[in-house]
Coordinates of C-alpha atoms and ligand atoms in Angstrom, one line a residue:
M6 CA 131.5 98.6 92.5
I7 CA 128.0 99.5 92.8
D8 CA 126.5 101.0 95.5
V9 CA 122.8 100.9 94.3
I10 CA 121.2 99.4 91.1
V11 CA 117.9 101.0 90.3
V12 CA 115.7 98.7 88.2
G13 CA 113.8 100.4 85.5
G14 CA 114.6 103.5 83.8
G15 CA 111.2 105.2 83.7
P16 CA 111.1 108.3 85.2
T17 CA 111.1 107.4 88.8
G18 CA 114.2 105.2 88.4
L19 CA 115.9 108.0 86.7
W20 CA 115.3 110.7 88.8
L21 CA 116.3 108.6 92.1
A22 CA 119.7 107.8 90.3
S23 CA 120.6 111.1 89.8
E24 CA 119.4 112.2 93.5
L25 CA 121.6 109.2 94.5
R26 CA 124.9 111.0 92.2
L27 CA 124.4 114.1 94.3
H28 CA 125.8 112.5 97.2
G29 CA 128.6 110.6 95.4
V30 CA 127.0 107.5 95.2
R31 CA 128.1 104.4 92.8
V32 CA 124.7 103.9 91.2
L33 CA 123.7 101.7 87.9
V34 CA 120.2 101.8 86.2
L35 CA 119.1 99.0 84.2
E36 CA 116.4 99.2 81.7
R37 CA 114.5 96.3 79.8
D38 CA 113.9 98.4 76.8
A39 CA 116.6 98.9 74.3
E40 CA 115.4 102.0 72.9
P41 CA 112.7 104.4 74.5
T42 CA 108.8 104.1 74.6
P43 CA 107.2 105.6 71.8
I44 CA 104.2 105.6 73.9
V45 CA 103.0 108.6 75.4
R46 CA 101.1 108.3 79.0
S47 CA 101.6 111.3 81.1
L48 CA 101.1 114.8 80.1
G49 CA 102.3 117.0 82.5
L50 CA 103.8 118.2 85.9
H51 CA 102.0 119.2 88.9
A52 CA 103.2 122.2 91.0
R53 CA 105.5 120.2 93.5
S54 CA 106.9 118.2 90.5
I55 CA 107.7 121.9 89.0
E56 CA 109.4 122.9 92.6
I57 CA 111.3 119.8 92.8
M58 CA 112.9 120.6 89.1
D59 CA 113.3 124.1 90.7
Q60 CA 115.3 122.8 93.6
R61 CA 117.7 120.8 91.4
G62 CA 118.3 123.8 89.2
L63 CA 116.1 121.9 86.2
L64 CA 113.3 124.2 85.8
D65 CA 114.5 126.3 82.7
R66 CA 115.0 122.9 80.8
F67 CA 111.0 121.9 81.7
L68 CA 109.5 125.4 81.2
A69 CA 111.1 125.8 77.8
L70 CA 109.6 122.5 76.4
G71 CA 106.3 122.6 78.1
Q72 CA 103.2 125.0 78.5
Q73 CA 101.9 126.3 81.4
Y74 CA 98.1 125.7 82.0
P75 CA 96.0 126.6 85.0
V76 CA 95.5 124.3 87.5
G77 CA 91.9 124.5 88.2
G78 CA 89.7 122.0 86.2
F79 CA 92.1 119.1 87.1
F80 CA 89.9 117.4 90.1
A81 CA 87.9 115.0 87.8
G82 CA 87.9 117.4 84.9
I83 CA 85.4 119.4 86.9
P84 CA 85.8 122.6 85.1
K85 CA 86.6 125.5 87.7
P86 CA 89.1 128.6 88.1
A87 CA 92.1 127.9 89.8
P88 CA 91.5 128.7 93.9
D89 CA 93.3 132.0 95.3
R90 CA 96.8 131.6 96.8
L91 CA 98.1 128.8 96.6
D92 CA 100.9 128.4 98.4
T93 CA 103.5 127.9 95.7
A94 CA 105.8 130.3 93.4
H95 CA 104.3 128.0 90.4
P96 CA 100.5 127.8 90.4
Y97 CA 100.3 125.9 87.2
V98 CA 100.5 122.7 85.5
L99 CA 103.1 122.0 83.2
G100 CA 101.9 120.5 79.9
I101 CA 105.0 118.1 78.7
P102 CA 105.2 114.9 77.3
Q103 CA 106.1 112.2 79.2
N104 CA 108.9 111.2 76.3
I105 CA 110.0 114.4 76.7
T106 CA 110.1 114.1 80.6
D107 CA 111.8 111.2 80.1
R108 CA 114.5 112.3 78.1
L109 CA 115.4 115.4 80.1
L110 CA 115.4 113.5 82.9
A111 CA 117.6 110.7 81.2
E112 CA 120.3 113.6 80.2
H113 CA 120.0 115.2 83.6
A114 CA 121.4 111.9 85.0
A115 CA 123.8 111.1 82.7
E116 CA 125.3 114.9 83.3
A117 CA 125.0 113.4 86.8
G118 CA 127.1 110.1 86.0
V119 CA 124.6 107.4 86.5
E120 CA 125.1 104.5 84.1
I121 CA 122.2 103.6 81.9
R122 CA 122.4 100.1 80.5
R123 CA 119.1 99.8 78.2
G124 CA 118.7 96.1 77.0
C125 CA 119.3 95.1 80.4
E126 CA 116.6 92.8 82.3
L127 CA 116.7 92.1 85.4
A128 CA 115.1 88.7 85.8
G129 CA 116.3 87.4 89.4
L130 CA 117.1 88.9 92.7
S131 CA 118.5 87.4 96.3
Q132 CA 119.9 89.0 99.3
D133 CA 122.1 88.6 102.3
E134 CA 123.3 90.8 105.2
D135 CA 126.0 92.8 103.1
G136 CA 123.9 93.1 99.6
V137 CA 122.0 92.2 96.7
T138 CA 122.6 90.1 93.8
A139 CA 120.8 91.2 90.6
G140 CA 120.7 88.0 88.1
L141 CA 120.0 89.6 84.8
A142 CA 117.7 87.7 82.0
D143 CA 121.2 87.8 79.9
G144 CA 122.1 85.3 82.6
G145 CA 125.0 87.6 84.3
Q146 CA 124.8 88.5 87.3
L147 CA 125.5 91.7 89.3
R148 CA 126.0 92.6 93.4
A149 CA 125.6 95.9 95.0
R150 CA 125.0 97.4 98.3
Y151 CA 121.3 98.0 97.6
L152 CA 118.9 97.5 94.8
V153 CA 115.5 99.7 94.1
G154 CA 112.7 98.4 91.8
C155 CA 111.6 101.2 89.9
D156 CA 110.3 98.8 87.2
G157 CA 106.8 99.6 86.6
G158 CA 103.5 98.6 87.4
R159 CA 103.9 95.1 86.8
S160 CA 107.6 95.3 88.9
T161 CA 109.4 92.0 88.9
V162 CA 111.5 93.5 91.9
R163 CA 108.4 93.8 93.6
K164 CA 107.5 89.5 92.5
L165 CA 110.7 88.7 93.6
L166 CA 110.5 90.2 96.9
G167 CA 107.3 88.6 97.6
I168 CA 105.6 91.9 98.4
G169 CA 102.0 91.9 98.1
F170 CA 100.2 94.3 96.3
P171 CA 96.6 94.2 97.5
G172 CA 94.0 96.4 95.9
E173 CA 91.6 96.1 93.2
P174 CA 91.4 94.9 89.6
A175 CA 90.7 97.1 86.4
R176 CA 86.9 98.0 86.3
V177 CA 87.1 99.9 83.1
E178 CA 89.5 100.3 80.3
T179 CA 90.5 103.1 77.7
L180 CA 92.2 103.0 74.2
L181 CA 94.8 105.4 73.8
G182 CA 96.6 106.5 70.2
E183 CA 98.3 108.9 68.4
M184 CA 97.2 109.0 64.6
K185 CA 95.7 110.4 61.6
V186 CA 92.0 111.6 61.1
T187 CA 90.2 112.3 57.7
A188 CA 87.3 114.5 59.8
D189 CA 87.2 118.1 59.6
P190 CA 88.3 120.3 62.7
A191 CA 85.1 121.7 63.6
A192 CA 83.4 118.2 63.4
I193 CA 86.1 117.1 65.9
A194 CA 85.5 119.8 68.2
A195 CA 81.5 119.3 68.1
A196 CA 82.3 115.7 68.8
N197 CA 84.3 116.3 71.5
E198 CA 82.0 119.1 73.7
E199 CA 79.0 116.7 73.1
V200 CA 79.9 113.3 74.2
R201 CA 82.6 114.9 76.9
K202 CA 79.5 116.3 78.6
T203 CA 78.8 112.8 80.1
Q204 CA 81.7 110.6 79.0
R205 CA 85.1 112.1 80.2
R206 CA 87.3 109.3 79.0
F207 CA 86.8 110.2 75.5
G208 CA 88.7 113.4 73.3
L209 CA 90.5 113.2 70.2
M210 CA 93.5 116.3 71.1
L211 CA 95.4 118.0 68.3
L212 CA 98.9 117.5 68.9
G213 CA 101.7 120.1 67.2
D214 CA 102.0 117.8 63.9
G215 CA 98.6 117.5 62.6
A216 CA 97.9 113.8 64.1
Y217 CA 95.7 113.3 67.0
R218 CA 95.8 111.9 70.5
V219 CA 92.8 109.4 70.4
L220 CA 90.9 108.0 73.6
V221 CA 88.0 106.5 74.0
P222 CA 86.1 103.8 76.3
A223 CA 86.5 100.2 75.4
A224 CA 83.8 98.3 75.9
G225 CA 85.6 95.8 78.2
V226 CA 88.6 94.5 80.4
A227 CA 91.3 92.9 77.9
E228 CA 92.6 89.9 79.6
D229 CA 96.2 90.7 78.9
R230 CA 96.8 94.9 78.6
A231 CA 100.2 94.4 77.3
V232 CA 98.8 93.1 74.0
P233 CA 98.1 96.6 72.0
P234 CA 94.5 97.1 71.1
T235 CA 94.1 97.5 66.9
M236 CA 92.9 99.8 64.2
E237 CA 89.7 98.2 64.2
D238 CA 89.2 98.8 67.9
F239 CA 89.6 102.1 68.2
Q240 CA 87.3 102.6 64.9
R241 CA 84.2 100.3 66.5
E242 CA 84.7 101.9 70.2
L243 CA 84.7 105.9 68.7
R244 CA 81.4 105.1 66.4
A245 CA 79.5 103.2 69.4
V246 CA 80.6 106.6 71.6
A247 CA 80.5 109.4 68.7
G248 CA 78.5 107.8 66.4
T249 CA 81.6 108.5 63.9
D250 CA 84.8 106.6 64.0
F251 CA 86.3 110.4 62.2
G252 CA 88.3 108.3 59.4
V253 CA 91.4 107.5 62.0
H254 CA 94.0 106.1 60.5
S255 CA 97.9 106.2 60.0
P256 CA 98.5 105.2 64.0
R257 CA 101.7 105.9 65.4
W258 CA 101.6 103.9 68.9
L259 CA 98.0 102.2 70.2
S260 CA 98.0 101.3 73.7
R261 CA 95.3 101.0 76.4
F262 CA 95.0 101.7 80.4
G263 CA 92.6 100.7 83.0
D264 CA 91.7 101.8 86.2
A265 CA 93.3 98.8 88.9
T266 CA 94.1 100.3 91.9
R267 CA 97.2 98.6 94.3
L268 CA 99.6 99.6 96.7
A269 CA 102.3 97.7 98.1
D270 CA 102.0 96.2 101.2
R271 CA 105.9 96.6 102.1
Y272 CA 108.3 99.9 100.6
R273 CA 111.0 98.1 101.9
A274 CA 112.5 94.2 102.3
G275 CA 115.9 94.4 103.7
R276 CA 117.9 95.7 101.1
A277 CA 115.6 96.1 98.5
L278 CA 113.3 98.9 97.9
L279 CA 110.3 99.8 95.9
A280 CA 109.6 103.0 94.1
G281 CA 106.9 104.5 91.4
D282 CA 104.6 102.7 89.9
A283 CA 106.3 99.6 91.4
A284 CA 105.3 100.4 94.5
H285 CA 101.3 101.7 93.6
I286 CA 99.1 102.1 90.5
H287 CA 95.9 103.6 90.2
S288 CA 93.8 105.4 87.0
P289 CA 95.2 108.4 85.3
A290 CA 92.3 110.4 86.7
G291 CA 93.8 113.9 87.8
G292 CA 97.5 113.1 86.2
Q293 CA 99.5 112.0 89.3
G294 CA 101.5 109.0 89.2
L295 CA 104.1 109.9 87.6
N296 CA 104.6 113.1 89.9
L297 CA 103.9 110.8 93.0
G298 CA 106.9 108.3 91.5
L299 CA 109.3 111.7 91.2
Q300 CA 108.3 112.6 94.8
D301 CA 108.8 109.2 96.0
A302 CA 112.4 109.1 94.6
F303 CA 112.9 112.6 96.0
N304 CA 112.1 111.1 99.6
L305 CA 114.2 108.2 99.3
G306 CA 117.2 109.3 97.4
W307 CA 119.3 111.4 99.9
K308 CA 118.2 108.6 102.8
L309 CA 119.7 105.9 100.8
A310 CA 122.3 107.8 99.9
A311 CA 122.8 108.3 104.4
E312 CA 122.9 105.1 104.3
V313 CA 125.3 104.5 101.9
G314 CA 127.6 107.1 103.1
G315 CA 127.3 105.8 106.4
W316 CA 125.6 108.5 108.6
A317 CA 122.5 107.6 108.2
P318 CA 120.3 108.3 111.5
E319 CA 118.6 104.6 113.0
G320 CA 115.3 104.7 111.0
L321 CA 116.2 107.0 108.3
L322 CA 115.9 104.5 105.5
D323 CA 112.6 103.0 107.0
S324 CA 111.0 106.4 107.3
Y325 CA 110.8 106.4 103.5
H326 CA 107.8 103.9 103.5
A327 CA 106.6 105.7 107.2
E328 CA 106.4 108.9 105.2
R329 CA 105.5 107.7 101.6
R330 CA 103.5 104.6 101.8
P331 CA 100.3 107.0 103.3
V332 CA 100.9 109.2 100.6
A333 CA 100.1 106.8 97.7
A334 CA 97.3 105.7 99.8
D335 CA 96.1 109.1 99.9
V336 CA 96.1 109.6 96.3
L337 CA 94.8 105.8 95.4
D338 CA 91.9 107.1 97.6
F339 CA 91.4 110.2 95.5
T340 CA 91.6 108.7 92.1
R341 CA 89.1 106.2 92.5
A342 CA 86.6 109.0 93.8
Q343 CA 87.6 110.6 90.5
M344 CA 86.7 107.9 88.7
E345 CA 83.5 107.4 90.3
L346 CA 83.0 111.1 89.7
M347 CA 84.0 110.3 86.2
S348 CA 81.1 107.3 85.8
V349 CA 78.4 108.1 83.1
E350 CA 75.9 106.5 85.5
P351 CA 73.2 108.8 86.7
G352 CA 73.8 108.2 90.6
P353 CA 77.8 109.5 90.4
Q354 CA 76.7 112.1 88.2
A355 CA 74.3 113.8 90.6
V356 CA 77.3 113.5 92.8
R357 CA 79.3 115.0 90.5
R358 CA 77.3 118.0 90.1
L359 CA 77.0 118.3 93.9
V360 CA 80.6 118.7 94.1
S361 CA 80.6 121.0 90.9
E362 CA 78.9 123.1 93.3
L363 CA 80.9 122.6 96.5
M364 CA 83.5 123.3 94.4
D365 CA 82.4 127.3 94.1
F366 CA 83.1 127.6 97.7
E367 CA 87.2 128.8 97.6
D368 CA 88.1 126.4 100.3
V369 CA 86.9 123.4 99.0
N370 CA 88.5 124.1 95.3
R371 CA 92.0 124.8 97.2
Y372 CA 91.8 121.8 99.4
L373 CA 91.3 119.5 96.0
I374 CA 93.9 121.5 94.4
E375 CA 96.5 121.4 96.9
R376 CA 95.7 117.6 97.2
I377 CA 96.2 117.3 93.5
T378 CA 99.4 119.3 93.1
A379 CA 100.7 117.2 96.4
I380 CA 101.6 121.2 98.1
G381 CA 99.2 120.3 100.5
I382 CA 101.5 116.9 102.0
R383 CA 102.8 116.9 105.6
Y384 CA 104.7 114.2 107.0
D385 CA 104.4 113.1 110.6
F386 CA 107.4 114.7 112.3
G387 CA 105.4 114.9 115.6
A388 CA 105.0 118.0 117.5
G389 CA 106.0 121.3 116.4
P390 CA 104.9 124.4 114.3
G391 CA 102.4 124.3 111.7
L392 CA 105.4 124.6 109.1
V393 CA 106.8 121.2 109.9
G394 CA 106.4 118.0 108.2
R395 CA 105.5 120.2 105.0
R396 CA 107.9 121.1 102.1
L397 CA 109.0 125.0 101.6
R398 CA 107.4 126.9 99.1
D399 CA 110.5 128.6 97.4
V400 CA 110.6 132.2 99.1
G401 CA 112.4 135.0 97.8
L402 CA 115.6 136.1 100.1
K403 CA 117.9 139.4 100.2
R404 CA 120.3 137.0 97.9
G405 CA 118.2 135.4 95.4
R406 CA 115.7 132.6 96.0
L407 CA 115.5 130.0 98.6
Y408 CA 115.6 126.6 95.9
G409 CA 118.1 128.4 94.2
L410 CA 120.3 127.4 97.2
M411 CA 119.3 123.5 97.1
H412 CA 120.7 122.2 94.0
G413 CA 123.3 120.3 95.7
G414 CA 120.9 117.9 97.8
R415 CA 122.0 119.0 101.2
G416 CA 120.2 119.9 104.3
L417 CA 119.6 123.8 104.9
L418 CA 119.6 126.1 107.7
L419 CA 117.8 129.1 106.6
D420 CA 119.0 131.5 109.7
Q421 CA 117.1 135.1 110.0
A422 CA 118.5 136.2 112.6
G423 CA 122.7 134.3 112.1
R424 CA 122.6 133.0 115.6
L425 CA 122.4 129.6 114.9
S426 CA 125.3 127.3 114.6
V427 CA 125.4 123.8 112.4
A428 CA 129.0 122.9 113.6
G429 CA 129.4 119.3 113.7
W430 CA 126.8 118.8 110.6
A431 CA 128.6 121.1 108.4
D432 CA 129.2 118.4 105.9
R433 CA 125.8 117.6 105.6
V434 CA 124.1 120.9 106.1
D435 CA 124.2 124.4 105.1
H436 CA 124.0 127.2 107.1
V437 CA 121.9 130.3 104.8
I438 CA 122.3 133.6 106.9
D439 CA 119.4 135.2 105.0
V440 CA 116.1 137.0 105.3
S441 CA 112.8 136.6 103.9
E442 CA 109.9 138.8 103.8
E443 CA 107.8 135.5 103.2
L444 CA 109.1 133.8 106.2
D445 CA 107.8 134.5 109.6
V446 CA 109.9 132.1 111.8
P447 CA 113.4 132.9 112.8
A448 CA 114.7 130.0 111.9
V449 CA 114.1 126.7 109.5
L450 CA 115.9 123.5 109.0
L451 CA 115.1 121.6 105.9
R452 CA 115.9 118.4 104.8
P453 CA 117.3 117.7 101.4
D454 CA 114.0 117.4 99.8
G455 CA 112.4 120.3 101.2
H456 CA 110.5 119.6 103.8
V457 CA 110.9 121.2 107.1
A458 CA 112.6 119.2 109.8
W459 CA 112.6 122.2 112.5
A460 CA 111.4 125.6 112.8
G461 CA 112.3 127.9 115.8
E462 CA 115.0 130.0 117.5
D463 CA 116.9 127.8 120.1
Q464 CA 120.2 126.5 119.6
Q465 CA 119.6 123.5 122.0
D466 CA 115.8 122.7 120.2
L467 CA 118.1 123.1 117.1
L468 CA 120.6 120.6 118.2
S469 CA 117.9 118.1 119.5
Q470 CA 116.7 117.7 115.7
L471 CA 119.6 117.5 113.8
P472 CA 120.9 113.9 114.8
R473 CA 117.2 112.7 113.9
W474 CA 118.0 113.7 110.2
F475 CA 121.5 113.9 109.6
G476 CA 123.1 111.2 112.2
A477 CA 125.8 111.9 114.8
A478 CA 127.8 115.1 114.9
L479 CA 131.6 115.1 113.4
G480 CA 134.2 116.0 115.9
Ligands
LIG507 C1 97.5 107.2 79.6 C2 98.0 107.7 80.9 C3 98.1 109.1 81.3 C4 98.7 109.3 82.6 N1 98.7 110.6 82.6 C5 99.7 111.2 83.9 C6 99.8 112.7 83.9 O1 98.9 113.0 83.2 N2 100.4 112.9 85.3 C7 101.1 111.8 85.8 O2 101.9 112.2 86.8 N3 101.4 110.7 85.3 C8 100.4 110.1 84.6 N4 100.6 108.7 84.0 C9 101.2 108.0 85.0 C10 102.3 107.5 84.5 O3 102.5 107.3 83.3 C11 103.2 106.9 85.1 O4 103.1 106.4 86.7 C12 104.8 106.8 85.4 O5 105.5 106.6 83.8 C13 105.2 105.7 86.7 O6 106.7 106.0 86.2 P1 108.5 104.5 86.9 O7 109.3 105.4 86.5 O8 107.3 104.4 88.2 O9 107.7 103.4 86.1 P2 107.3 103.1 84.3 O10 107.5 104.7 83.4 O11 106.5 102.3 84.5 O12 108.8 103.1 84.2 C14 109.5 101.8 84.6 C15 110.0 101.3 83.4 O13 111.1 100.0 84.1 C16 111.7 99.4 83.0 N5 111.4 97.8 83.9 C17 110.7 97.0 83.5 N6 110.7 95.8 84.0 C18 111.8 95.8 84.0 C19 113.1 94.6 84.6 N7 112.7 93.5 84.6 N8 114.4 95.0 84.0 C20 114.9 96.6 84.1 N9 113.9 97.2 83.3 C21 112.6 96.9 83.4 C22 110.4 99.5 82.1 O14 110.6 99.1 80.5 C23 110.2 101.1 82.2 O15 111.1 101.6 81.1 C24 99.7 108.1 83.4 C25 99.4 107.4 82.7 C26 98.8 106.2 81.6 C27 98.5 105.1 81.3

């Protein structure tokens, strides 16, 4: 008896599965690869993802294995200080390699009771009124009530569902790998500084164990990006860009990535949904892809759990597409813009200089950083006070911190005057009577993903909003 099959055990799938388990959903993750990939793509988490980890009690694990960097300088790599007064308790980037993030998420999922079946590839898919049948590459079949494709940019689920993936193919490609070098560190530092004045898709970054993470633009775009580049490719491209190949040797892994930019037409087809790279791909400029996938999963988890649990109000599951697809469309545009600003052509370089000057205005700098960190997102919940639709930052309470009360993934009414009631929804919504000096509204109703569903002080007004997110009252 499986409620939800999650296809893909990358960060999006693992996080979604954990979120579903919070609500007792029986979930199975199918992962094609028998072993975790050695390739390290993402290098960090932005503020909203750090907040999400905090909201589920995982922050300490991430902080213990990551390094905190200033958040300035992430937009197109334009070096600027972090803006003042960012609206978050976590105004930093957490540098943490994706293989560690993936491991922490897999451990969290296993602790939550998620079964992760490795070496298990989805190859077929059909659905009817009651559920979804997943065909496996080994010939087996599995049945569940819902299925979510978190199977990456080349998503089999998306293709089997016939969901369109319009956008642009890659225009440029970059080689990325981990290897040793014979050149001395001073020569490498000098080359990094010189070449990166104009070419931002270049760099040799020293890793903890003496090896380097090497990034260099490729001359063209490979026909099949799944075919890894060779050491000769790296040597040739390094010589072309930097005049030396730095004596690179002994690679641990070699890969390539492009700037193809595409967005799924729909995030849902019946009982099947898409999340993460399966729904959107774009260049890694600004480091947003993994973050976007985690945040998709955070939005979808409780809604799908509500559907499985039988208490979802009409339209709740569809609000996943309505809320998250515009966010992805924005990120796609944001990465397109950053790629333009990173071009070596004179026109874009001039625009880069202009944007760099504009970023000296505090409001411009803050606007860009709020977008890249995803703390500025406001879902359209209709008219309401400014907070409504936004996620609420962690605030201090008389008895602890707000995020410390959200580990269970339930709704939460923070009631500063203690005059309100969530009777009828008490099985889905926690009622916390406490005071925060950082909050200037009498009460807020938070969804399980921390977005403000309602703010005010009137019980009747609150009663008009509870069913919209949490379904019918009990008894
Ligand atoms: C060079 C580079 C740097 C990056 N840097 C950053 C960064 O700094 N910050 C950031 O936020 N993002 C970054 N990204 C993006 C980030 O790596 C991805 O957005 C992220 O991995 C997407 O997670 P996902 O779980 O959606 O997909 P994936 O990580 O691709 O996981 C999909 C999983 O599905 C499995 N799978 C595929 N098909 C099947 C099937 N048929 N059956 C079963 N399993 C299947 C795959 O084996 C894989 O494990 C970077 C990307 C690149 C290329």
